[in-house]
XYZ file of C-alpha atoms in Angstrom:
676
model
C -42.692 -85.852 -5.038
C -40.929 -82.914 -3.379
C -37.874 -83.419 -5.588
C -40.050 -83.319 -8.680
C -41.676 -80.032 -7.601
C -38.321 -78.385 -6.882
C -36.940 -79.594 -10.213
C -39.849 -78.093 -12.133
C -39.484 -74.809 -10.206
C -35.748 -74.649 -11.026
C -36.330 -75.300 -14.722
C -39.079 -72.683 -14.836
C -36.899 -70.047 -13.120
C -33.970 -70.817 -15.408
C -36.096 -70.429 -18.515
C -37.230 -66.986 -17.321
C -33.855 -65.701 -16.014
C -31.707 -66.775 -18.923
C -33.254 -64.429 -21.543
C -33.628 -61.615 -19.007
C -29.949 -61.912 -18.059
C -28.963 -61.905 -21.732
C -31.021 -58.768 -22.383
C -29.513 -56.977 -19.356
C -25.947 -57.890 -20.338
C -26.528 -56.750 -23.908
C -27.963 -53.432 -22.658
C -24.954 -52.885 -20.406
C -22.638 -53.592 -23.326
C -24.426 -51.021 -25.512
C -24.338 -48.495 -22.660
C -20.592 -48.944 -22.272
C -19.854 -48.729 -25.999
C -21.993 -45.719 -26.855
C -22.198 -43.740 -23.608
C -19.515 -44.591 -21.072
C -16.640 -45.428 -23.382
C -14.924 -42.193 -24.491
C -11.636 -43.178 -26.143
C -8.676 -40.839 -25.558
C -5.196 -41.392 -26.754
C -2.409 -41.520 -24.212
C 1.138 -40.357 -24.844
C 1.741 -41.024 -28.478
C 1.400 -39.171 -31.740
C 0.179 -36.038 -29.969
C 1.935 -34.350 -27.059
C -0.035 -34.824 -23.864
C 0.281 -34.417 -20.136
C -1.503 -35.918 -17.150
C -4.231 -33.364 -16.554
C -6.530 -32.803 -13.600
C -8.519 -35.912 -14.483
C -7.072 -37.466 -17.632
C -4.531 -37.262 -20.412
C -5.016 -34.136 -22.475
C -3.504 -32.753 -25.641
C -1.314 -29.658 -25.225
C -0.253 -29.114 -28.796
C 0.589 -30.673 -32.098
C 3.708 -32.788 -32.262
C 6.629 -30.883 -33.668
C 10.247 -32.004 -33.543
C 11.275 -29.116 -31.286
C 8.480 -29.762 -28.787
C 8.886 -33.524 -28.825
C 12.567 -33.265 -28.056
C 12.250 -30.455 -25.496
C 8.923 -30.595 -23.620
C 10.583 -28.961 -20.582
C 12.591 -25.725 -20.213
C 15.681 -26.074 -22.338
C 19.230 -26.063 -21.054
C 21.154 -24.270 -23.822
C 24.227 -26.298 -23.079
C 22.358 -29.485 -23.917
C 21.528 -28.361 -27.457
C 23.992 -28.998 -30.194
C 24.998 -26.215 -32.525
C 23.209 -28.073 -35.324
C 19.904 -27.468 -33.568
C 20.205 -23.773 -34.283
C 21.900 -24.023 -37.616
C 18.971 -22.421 -39.393
C 19.076 -19.254 -37.244
C 20.069 -16.201 -39.297
C 23.554 -14.901 -38.371
C 22.174 -11.594 -37.113
C 19.902 -13.373 -34.549
C 21.401 -14.463 -31.221
C 20.601 -17.991 -30.101
C 19.010 -16.838 -26.836
C 16.539 -14.677 -28.758
C 15.002 -17.680 -30.497
C 11.605 -18.426 -28.972
C 11.110 -22.002 -27.859
C 7.817 -23.848 -28.177
C 5.401 -23.120 -25.347
C 2.444 -24.953 -23.925
C -1.096 -24.213 -25.037
C -2.543 -22.158 -22.161
C -6.125 -22.956 -23.148
C -5.615 -26.661 -22.623
C -3.671 -26.008 -19.426
C -6.526 -23.954 -17.993
C -9.060 -26.578 -18.973
C -7.425 -29.023 -16.580
C -7.211 -26.717 -13.554
C -9.479 -27.294 -10.550
C -12.426 -24.956 -10.120
C -12.752 -25.257 -6.344
C -9.268 -24.198 -5.206
C -7.863 -20.685 -4.782
C -4.542 -20.773 -6.634
C -3.805 -17.294 -8.032
C -0.489 -18.352 -9.591
C -2.193 -20.818 -11.927
C -3.129 -19.599 -15.449
C -6.888 -19.898 -14.934
C -8.948 -18.318 -17.715
C -12.293 -19.533 -16.344
C -14.598 -16.649 -15.487
C -16.226 -15.891 -12.125
C -19.989 -16.101 -11.669
C -20.638 -14.722 -8.166
C -18.773 -12.987 -5.319
C -19.532 -12.980 -1.585
C -17.964 -11.761 1.667
C -18.333 -13.530 5.014
C -16.912 -13.003 8.482
C -15.831 -15.669 10.938
C -14.795 -15.752 14.585
C -12.147 -18.399 13.987
C -9.910 -18.990 10.943
C -12.116 -20.192 8.099
C -9.663 -22.999 7.355
C -10.823 -24.648 10.595
C -14.528 -24.742 9.758
C -17.059 -24.570 6.923
C -19.721 -22.933 9.085
C -18.660 -19.476 7.885
C -18.991 -20.267 4.183
C -21.667 -18.356 2.265
C -25.055 -20.047 1.881
C -25.542 -22.225 -1.167
C -27.762 -24.907 -2.674
C -26.920 -27.982 -4.755
C -28.533 -26.267 -7.749
C -26.349 -23.166 -7.407
C -23.252 -25.311 -6.967
C -24.073 -27.206 -10.145
C -24.777 -24.106 -12.214
C -22.504 -21.380 -10.821
C -19.801 -23.549 -9.260
C -18.892 -24.169 -5.626
C -17.670 -21.391 -3.355
C -13.912 -20.770 -3.389
C -12.360 -18.929 -0.449
C -9.558 -16.426 -1.108
C -7.124 -17.551 1.588
C -6.370 -14.042 2.818
C -7.875 -12.604 5.992
C -8.884 -9.085 4.959
C -8.959 -8.024 8.620
C -5.560 -9.530 9.404
C -4.268 -6.399 11.130
C -7.264 -4.094 11.197
C -10.481 -5.890 12.202
C -11.999 -7.533 15.254
C -12.846 -10.787 13.437
C -11.769 -12.737 10.393
C -13.138 -11.579 7.054
C -12.882 -13.514 3.795
C -13.666 -13.027 0.141
C -15.407 -15.848 -1.748
C -16.231 -16.439 -5.387
C -17.655 -19.081 -7.696
C -16.326 -19.995 -11.133
C -17.833 -22.140 -13.863
C -16.990 -23.469 -17.327
C -20.659 -23.666 -18.316
C -21.486 -21.821 -21.523
C -24.862 -20.491 -20.361
C -23.941 -18.710 -17.102
C -23.361 -14.914 -17.024
C -19.772 -14.062 -16.087
C -18.267 -11.157 -14.129
C -16.582 -8.532 -16.277
C -15.962 -5.692 -13.801
C -15.863 -4.899 -10.075
C -16.105 -1.697 -8.045
C -15.847 -0.656 -4.386
C -18.479 1.938 -3.429
C -19.763 3.506 -0.248
C -23.467 3.630 0.519
C -25.145 6.262 -1.632
C -22.526 6.130 -4.400
C -24.508 3.695 -6.570
C -25.197 6.519 -9.010
C -21.581 6.193 -10.193
C -22.414 2.841 -11.798
C -23.167 2.956 -15.537
C -26.837 2.752 -16.381
C -28.261 -0.105 -18.438
C -25.855 -2.705 -17.029
C -26.414 -5.553 -14.579
C -24.564 -4.786 -11.356
C -24.860 -6.924 -8.214
C -24.081 -5.734 -4.696
C -22.402 -7.992 -2.135
C -24.538 -7.632 0.973
C -21.695 -7.706 3.525
C -19.394 -4.691 3.762
C -15.786 -5.407 2.832
C -14.880 -3.357 5.912
C -17.002 -5.502 8.212
C -15.291 -5.675 11.595
C -13.094 -2.604 11.163
C -14.136 -0.345 14.017
C -14.834 3.283 13.214
C -14.709 2.797 9.443
C -17.345 3.765 6.910
C -19.049 0.820 5.210
C -17.706 -0.061 1.766
C -19.439 -2.491 -0.565
C -18.230 -4.595 -3.451
C -20.263 -4.382 -6.649
C -19.703 -6.699 -9.603
C -20.969 -6.483 -13.145
C -22.506 -9.544 -14.790
C -21.850 -9.681 -18.502
C -22.813 -12.149 -21.219
C -22.387 -15.903 -20.879
C -19.308 -17.605 -22.268
C -21.073 -18.749 -25.439
C -21.864 -15.126 -26.332
C -18.327 -13.755 -25.894
C -15.729 -13.163 -28.565
C -12.121 -14.179 -27.951
C -11.155 -10.609 -27.043
C -14.106 -10.360 -24.638
C -13.016 -13.575 -22.948
C -9.583 -12.121 -22.262
C -11.303 -9.249 -20.417
C -13.158 -11.465 -17.948
C -12.309 -11.303 -14.245
C -10.534 -14.611 -13.623
C -8.948 -14.218 -10.171
C -9.134 -12.144 -6.972
C -6.478 -11.425 -4.349
C -5.827 -9.205 -1.344
C -2.745 -6.979 -1.116
C -1.364 -5.538 2.125
C 0.840 -2.477 2.386
C 2.077 0.012 -0.199
C 3.214 -2.512 -2.765
C 2.518 -3.085 -6.412
C -0.032 -5.833 -7.090
C 1.153 -9.298 -7.960
C 2.262 -9.524 -11.641
C -0.764 -9.664 -13.902
C -3.117 -8.206 -11.275
C -4.665 -4.744 -11.082
C -5.460 -2.807 -7.924
C -8.772 -1.078 -7.228
C -7.682 2.404 -6.244
C -10.151 2.678 -3.360
C -8.448 0.967 -0.394
C -10.387 -1.556 1.634
C -8.630 -0.232 4.728
C -6.920 3.166 4.444
C -3.416 3.580 5.788
C -3.121 4.788 9.378
C 0.615 4.752 10.084
C 2.329 3.474 12.040
C -0.310 1.058 13.312
C -2.366 0.078 10.242
C -1.094 -0.623 6.722
C -3.482 -0.175 3.800
C -5.384 -3.161 2.399
C -6.330 -3.438 -1.284
C -8.531 -5.603 -3.467
C -6.711 -6.792 -6.599
C -8.004 -8.723 -9.588
C -6.764 -10.295 -12.802
C -8.365 -10.148 -16.220
C -7.863 -13.193 -18.427
C -4.460 -14.841 -18.212
C -1.306 -12.753 -18.006
C 1.707 -14.985 -18.715
C 4.736 -14.047 -16.643
C 7.809 -13.016 -18.640
C 10.518 -15.658 -18.476
C 14.239 -15.039 -18.205
C 16.393 -15.924 -21.170
C 19.340 -18.272 -20.638
C 22.265 -16.570 -18.938
C 24.999 -15.738 -21.434
C 28.120 -13.690 -21.901
C 28.167 -10.774 -24.303
C 29.856 -11.160 -27.669
C 32.767 -9.292 -26.082
C 33.106 -11.993 -23.425
C 31.730 -10.008 -20.466
C 29.101 -10.769 -17.842
C 28.313 -8.587 -14.812
C 26.728 -9.857 -11.604
C 25.222 -7.541 -8.993
C 24.797 -8.819 -5.438
C 21.911 -7.333 -3.467
C 22.200 -8.269 0.187
C 19.836 -7.867 3.125
C 16.992 -5.686 1.872
C 14.945 -6.313 5.043
C 11.678 -5.166 3.492
C 8.443 -4.988 5.478
C 4.765 -5.164 4.603
C 4.681 -1.413 5.205
C 7.097 0.982 3.525
C 9.666 0.289 6.226
C 11.674 2.585 8.453
C 15.119 4.049 7.829
C 17.771 2.850 10.253
C 21.260 4.027 11.240
C 21.838 6.498 8.424
C 22.729 10.130 7.892
C 20.897 10.071 4.540
C 18.228 12.771 4.708
C 15.373 12.935 4.291
C 14.843 9.246 4.960
C 11.474 8.211 6.362
C 10.397 5.035 4.582
C 13.332 2.632 4.309
C 11.867 0.354 1.643
C 10.911 3.245 -0.618
C 14.305 4.949 -0.256
C 16.073 1.666 -0.973
C 14.017 1.146 -4.114
C 15.116 4.578 -5.320
C 18.759 3.764 -4.545
C 18.473 0.444 -6.370
C 16.986 2.174 -9.387
C 19.976 4.515 -9.569
C 22.480 1.674 -9.138
C 20.883 -0.505 -11.800
C 20.857 2.314 -14.334
C 24.474 3.217 -13.571
C 26.141 -0.195 -13.608
C 23.733 -2.105 -15.897
C 24.294 -5.636 -14.552
C 23.448 -8.696 -16.628
C 22.286 -10.742 -13.652
C 21.164 -10.070 -10.074
C 21.531 -12.340 -7.075
C 19.587 -11.544 -3.901
C 21.619 -13.140 -1.105
C 18.979 -13.484 1.606
C 16.933 -11.528 4.116
C 14.773 -10.017 1.419
C 12.134 -9.976 4.171
C 12.771 -8.257 7.475
C 10.932 -10.826 9.578
C 10.884 -9.667 13.194
C 7.150 -9.035 13.014
C 7.196 -6.386 10.267
C 6.931 -8.613 7.180
C 3.734 -10.180 8.486
C 2.365 -10.775 4.980
C 5.192 -12.395 3.028
C 3.244 -12.512 -0.220
C 2.878 -8.724 -0.359
C 6.568 -8.189 0.463
C 7.727 -10.695 -2.160
C 5.624 -8.856 -4.739
C 7.749 -5.719 -4.313
C 11.344 -6.619 -3.384
C 12.510 -7.383 -6.959
C 10.374 -4.693 -8.589
C 13.201 -2.459 -9.846
C 14.969 -5.496 -11.304
C 11.939 -6.934 -13.096
C 11.003 -3.505 -14.454
C 14.334 -3.580 -16.317
C 13.865 -7.182 -17.500
C 17.052 -8.341 -15.796
C 17.260 -12.060 -14.940
C 17.703 -12.716 -11.246
C 17.940 -15.409 -8.614
C 17.540 -15.476 -4.846
C 18.503 -17.479 -1.800
C 17.065 -17.290 1.692
C 18.469 -15.672 4.820
C 17.752 -16.271 8.479
C 14.949 -13.670 8.630
C 12.974 -14.563 5.488
C 10.738 -17.229 7.016
C 10.466 -15.895 10.564
C 6.856 -14.811 10.001
C 3.857 -15.994 7.996
C 5.253 -18.327 5.306
C 7.819 -21.129 5.102
C 10.647 -21.309 2.560
C 9.024 -23.860 0.283
C 5.927 -21.703 -0.185
C 8.026 -18.560 -0.593
C 10.096 -20.258 -3.281
C 6.927 -20.972 -5.281
C 6.195 -17.244 -5.221
C 9.766 -16.350 -6.198
C 9.563 -18.696 -9.178
C 6.315 -17.060 -10.282
C 7.835 -13.575 -10.538
C 9.000 -12.207 -13.908
C 12.540 -13.054 -15.054
C 13.143 -15.308 -12.052
C 15.693 -18.126 -12.226
C 15.169 -19.185 -8.616
C 14.665 -22.874 -7.912
C 13.807 -24.985 -4.885
C 16.490 -27.528 -5.742
C 16.437 -31.248 -4.889
C 14.044 -32.236 -2.124
C 16.546 -34.716 -0.666
C 19.093 -31.955 0.021
C 18.812 -29.985 3.246
C 17.164 -26.585 2.804
C 15.223 -24.881 0.039
C 17.152 -23.170 -2.741
C 20.189 -25.340 -3.500
C 20.559 -24.999 -7.264
C 23.023 -24.319 -10.076
C 22.903 -21.683 -12.814
C 25.141 -21.857 -15.862
C 26.318 -18.983 -18.020
C 27.044 -19.730 -21.681
C 29.091 -18.241 -24.474
C 27.418 -15.989 -27.028
C 28.675 -17.909 -30.041
C 26.969 -20.873 -31.664
C 28.850 -23.380 -29.501
C 26.920 -22.307 -26.361
C 29.878 -23.317 -24.224
C 29.417 -23.075 -20.465
C 31.871 -20.415 -19.272
C 30.763 -19.805 -15.677
C 28.989 -21.771 -12.939
C 26.905 -20.073 -10.256
C 26.080 -22.202 -7.202
C 23.190 -21.075 -4.968
C 23.116 -22.626 -1.486
C 20.639 -22.358 1.385
C 22.509 -21.554 4.623
C 19.329 -22.126 6.681
C 18.389 -19.946 9.644
C 18.729 -21.022 13.274
C 19.892 -24.222 14.924
C 18.903 -23.421 18.500
C 16.570 -21.093 20.310
C 14.287 -20.604 23.280
C 10.543 -20.068 23.563
C 9.556 -17.194 25.839
C 6.482 -16.859 28.058
C 4.383 -15.667 25.123
C 5.260 -18.690 22.979
C 7.602 -16.727 20.707
C 10.718 -18.500 19.431
C 13.908 -16.524 20.032
C 17.000 -17.866 18.234
C 20.284 -18.294 20.035
C 22.523 -19.897 17.377
C 22.782 -19.796 13.591
C 22.513 -22.956 11.533
C 25.262 -24.473 9.375
C 25.635 -26.140 5.979
C 24.734 -29.822 6.142
C 26.384 -33.044 4.848
C 23.701 -33.487 2.176
C 24.628 -30.069 0.784
C 28.287 -31.052 0.675
C 27.413 -34.198 -1.252
C 25.087 -32.270 -3.564
C 27.768 -29.715 -4.399
C 30.417 -32.381 -5.087
C 28.023 -34.205 -7.412
C 27.071 -31.018 -9.247
C 30.706 -30.007 -9.585
C 31.682 -33.443 -10.891
C 29.018 -33.121 -13.589
C 30.540 -29.917 -15.003
C 32.385 -30.694 -18.217
C 35.891 -29.250 -18.633
C 36.478 -26.840 -21.501
C 39.522 -25.477 -23.276
C 40.607 -22.397 -21.355
C 41.072 -19.568 -22.062
C 37.969 -19.956 -24.169
C 38.079 -18.768 -27.770
C 34.789 -18.261 -29.636
C 34.136 -19.531 -33.128
C 35.842 -16.405 -34.498
C 33.504 -16.270 -37.461
C 34.408 -19.659 -38.905
C 30.763 -20.698 -38.579
C 29.190 -17.259 -38.349
C 30.608 -15.433 -41.340
C 31.586 -11.882 -40.468
C 29.361 -11.585 -37.409
C 32.189 -11.632 -34.880
C 34.270 -9.123 -36.784
C 31.304 -6.833 -37.230
C 30.188 -6.998 -33.598
C 33.389 -6.939 -31.596
C 36.324 -6.354 -33.884
C 39.158 -8.832 -34.016
C 38.666 -12.150 -32.176
C 40.899 -13.058 -29.239
C 44.413 -14.220 -29.962
C 44.829 -17.901 -30.605
C 48.486 -18.141 -29.584
C 47.660 -18.145 -25.840
C 48.310 -21.563 -24.289
C 45.094 -23.436 -23.565
C 44.401 -26.088 -20.936
C 41.511 -28.405 -20.174
C 39.655 -27.305 -17.018
C 36.201 -26.650 -15.660
C 34.950 -23.079 -16.040
C 35.333 -20.807 -13.040
C 32.693 -21.108 -10.352
C 31.113 -18.692 -7.906
C 28.923 -19.523 -4.936
C 26.378 -17.513 -2.967
C 24.787 -18.189 0.433
C 23.592 -15.908 3.210
C 25.258 -16.795 6.526
C 29.066 -16.814 6.302
C 31.064 -19.911 7.181
C 33.637 -19.787 10.024
C 36.513 -19.679 7.520
C 35.448 -16.137 6.569
C 37.061 -15.032 9.831
C 40.359 -16.958 9.534
C 43.668 -15.278 8.799
C 43.922 -14.311 5.131
C 46.422 -15.550 2.571
C 49.537 -13.453 2.024
C 50.185 -11.983 -1.412
C 53.551 -13.484 -2.449
C 54.355 -10.385 -4.503
C 53.463 -7.581 -2.066
C 53.774 -9.671 1.117
C 50.498 -8.097 2.343
C 47.373 -9.869 3.619
C 44.735 -10.474 0.939
C 41.911 -8.811 2.856
C 40.296 -5.724 1.317
C 37.337 -3.859 2.774
C 35.685 -3.036 6.090
C 34.728 -5.346 8.939
C 32.605 -3.653 11.598
C 30.427 -6.654 12.525
C 31.136 -9.359 15.035
C 31.596 -12.946 13.862
C 28.277 -13.792 12.164
C 28.944 -17.452 11.363
C 27.463 -20.534 12.999
C 29.157 -21.790 16.144
C 29.292 -25.263 14.636
C 31.430 -25.800 11.564
C 29.865 -28.342 9.218
C 33.088 -28.625 7.227
C 31.722 -27.182 3.993
C 34.902 -25.260 3.225
C 37.248 -28.199 3.703
C 35.013 -31.061 2.526
C 33.329 -29.289 -0.388
C 35.021 -26.136 -1.665
C 38.569 -27.437 -1.198
C 37.774 -30.796 -2.770
C 36.220 -29.636 -6.053
C 39.126 -28.785 -8.337
C 38.901 -27.184 -11.765
C 41.456 -29.683 -13.122
C 43.724 -32.457 -11.920
C 46.855 -30.405 -12.509
C 47.268 -27.773 -11.223
C 45.126 -28.319 -8.119
C 43.127 -25.066 -8.154
C 39.618 -24.893 -6.628
C 36.786 -24.628 -9.124
C 34.918 -22.083 -6.962
C 37.011 -18.932 -6.845
C 34.592 -16.691 -4.927
C 31.953 -17.132 -2.225
C 29.507 -14.254 -1.767
C 27.679 -13.776 1.546
C 25.246 -11.326 3.057
C 24.088 -11.301 6.686
C 26.625 -8.793 8.068
C 25.469 -5.338 6.950
C 28.512 -3.299 7.941
C 31.074 -5.822 6.746
C 32.043 -5.654 3.088
C 35.514 -7.146 2.898
C 36.870 -9.748 0.496
C 39.334 -12.082 2.220
C 41.231 -14.864 0.462
C 41.592 -18.030 2.513
C 43.402 -21.077 1.051
C 43.020 -19.624 -2.426
C 39.252 -18.916 -2.219
C 37.889 -15.382 -1.899
C 35.230 -15.050 0.818
C 33.362 -11.795 0.123
C 30.606 -9.941 1.971
C 28.112 -7.883 0.023
C 27.692 -5.102 2.566
C 24.303 -3.677 3.472
C 22.535 -1.809 0.698
C 19.182 -1.199 2.350
C 18.081 1.678 4.540
C 15.599 -0.731 6.160
C 18.329 -2.941 7.632
C 20.669 -2.035 10.437
C 23.710 0.003 9.430
C 26.341 2.344 10.789
C 26.230 6.129 10.545
C 29.067 7.195 8.275
C 29.202 3.814 6.528
C 27.364 4.357 3.240
C 24.900 1.809 1.914
C 26.550 -0.164 -0.883
C 26.216 -3.003 -3.362
C 28.884 -5.400 -4.626
C 29.479 -6.198 -8.293
C 31.410 -8.961 -9.992
C 32.551 -7.876 -13.449
C 33.582 -11.000 -15.363
C 35.516 -10.659 -18.618
C 37.785 -12.604 -20.982
C 35.008 -15.179 -21.440
C 34.978 -16.100 -17.754
C 38.716 -16.013 -17.066
C 38.993 -12.667 -15.289
C 36.801 -11.768 -12.304
C 36.932 -8.227 -10.983
C 34.926 -6.919 -8.058
C 34.025 -3.480 -6.761
C 31.392 -1.805 -4.618
C 29.362 1.259 -5.414
C 28.173 3.329 -2.483
C 25.018 5.393 -2.168
C 27.051 8.501 -3.051
C 28.070 6.886 -6.339
C 31.683 6.276 -5.319
C 33.394 3.074 -6.498
C 35.477 1.511 -3.709
C 37.781 -1.500 -3.333
C 38.105 -2.187 -7.044
C 40.313 -5.259 -7.466
C 40.831 -8.394 -9.542
C 40.105 -11.675 -7.784
C 40.889 -14.179 -10.545
C 42.607 -14.132 -13.915
C 45.046 -11.625 -15.352
C 46.265 -9.227 -12.682
C 44.998 -11.275 -9.722
C 47.313 -12.305 -6.848
C 48.963 -15.660 -7.648
C 47.242 -18.749 -6.286
C 48.995 -20.120 -3.203
C 46.305 -22.263 -1.596
C 46.309 -26.019 -1.191
C 43.809 -28.646 -0.200
C 45.859 -29.449 2.899
C 45.235 -26.036 4.485
């Protein structure tokens, strides 16, 4: 009887559940097909990238973009790729395909402060809040919000810059919201006004006042308030209006120019009170301001290429102090150095600049690395000169590590700096190649940038401050990296001879006169190489080679510093430089010249085992010097399509000193050997 009852109950339940289950499954299927399922194509007929949450289209597929979605190495492009370029247009002046910034911005996160990203999403609200501990350690100090406000206006984003870093009694932060919604009013202008100055705001516009003073916590200062103007919503803006939206905020310390693309509100948050307090500024960006990119490095049609080495600027967050100089008047070292650099750049007109470390002074004065990095290459970028940089021992002493600094260097205009491989010791081990001006785009010069690190040993004093005792050295992974990079350089016929108009009609004759002679014997060898790193290697202080013609030591210049190399020799000279040959026969090193900084009152070039080891000499009034020893900069003037390398220094008085040829015609004969 019981079995019969349970059987009937089971059959009854099954008859009810079966149709219900079918209906539910069918409803779920319809929901998936018409609501949840949003088909997107992956990598295929349209060019796409992995975006913030999904694959997204970045442009229509064109042959040029499909073949070169990344920055293009000119040496990897065949001459046929540019066969349709008119003869009067140089190959490096041909614009390559670029990414669609609109689609890039659409994939960027809304809740992260990342001022280097090309965000074109407008801001909806601004707030200021103080905190008694760093805001990164807690969310208690964040401005008040509600789920509704977060959904409509966006979540609060903290500008990771303590406004009161050197001037206030507590931490003070700027916050904003941003949203991609079409129906939310967006910020189109901002002002800083004292109490009672509200009458300066235009009438008939919607201005909002941030309730907390932007000088909150600065003792003895007059309150200053941030006002922002709310304009139309995104759906009501034209394309030109959208480009005028406020899209990012930042804080600038010291007397520096704002970060590229940003504007500075002329009223300082904190006025300058030297020597104790540097000024603080609010900066903002309208729309997206793409940073100008450097063109590929190339020789002139005459076969020349000039490199300027700028060593040891030692810039501070402030305007710096002049040291050890009879240059008068000289109060602010950074400012005076910028003026000197301006004069040098206009006089010698280099094609490429290499900063060889200690751009930042460290030692407590470059306490905001971001603001210092914004100004050190200013004179170079103003002239649209491509440049690269390596780090010195002082660059990361305060505030920011090398990896983060390199990201900032790469974001500056005309920068060719690179972090290099992550599996190689240091940050900034990379190679730059310089190409011929003709259609062959032949590599004629190799520039190796190497990170010489900072300190290997030190002590921590009673106040917890690290004090270095020994300099670091070049590591085995850097030796291996260099040998691999050198082995990958293809040999060319040297001396190089351009196309001579065979493929370019009369362009060569018109631009440079007769082409080089073809009767000069050619050989197969790698192009000449140069290398730059900050701290010299021990071999820089060995006895120099002897000129077999004059029987004099090959050592030209001054040497007023003590030995500035590491106490430990990692073997870079013997295991790397002396092992990478330009050809099998004769056995001549590929790298002809090593350029160092570090020692400000040493500017000699000394040839050791066939390789010139050259110091740049100090060019900055902000770094230590020697009274009577003029500030100076070293140049490498390369001609004959990379064959001849001449060097000289120009002093602050304009005098050219120690002009000599290091390689090529007129240089002392090579006498080195790998056994030395």
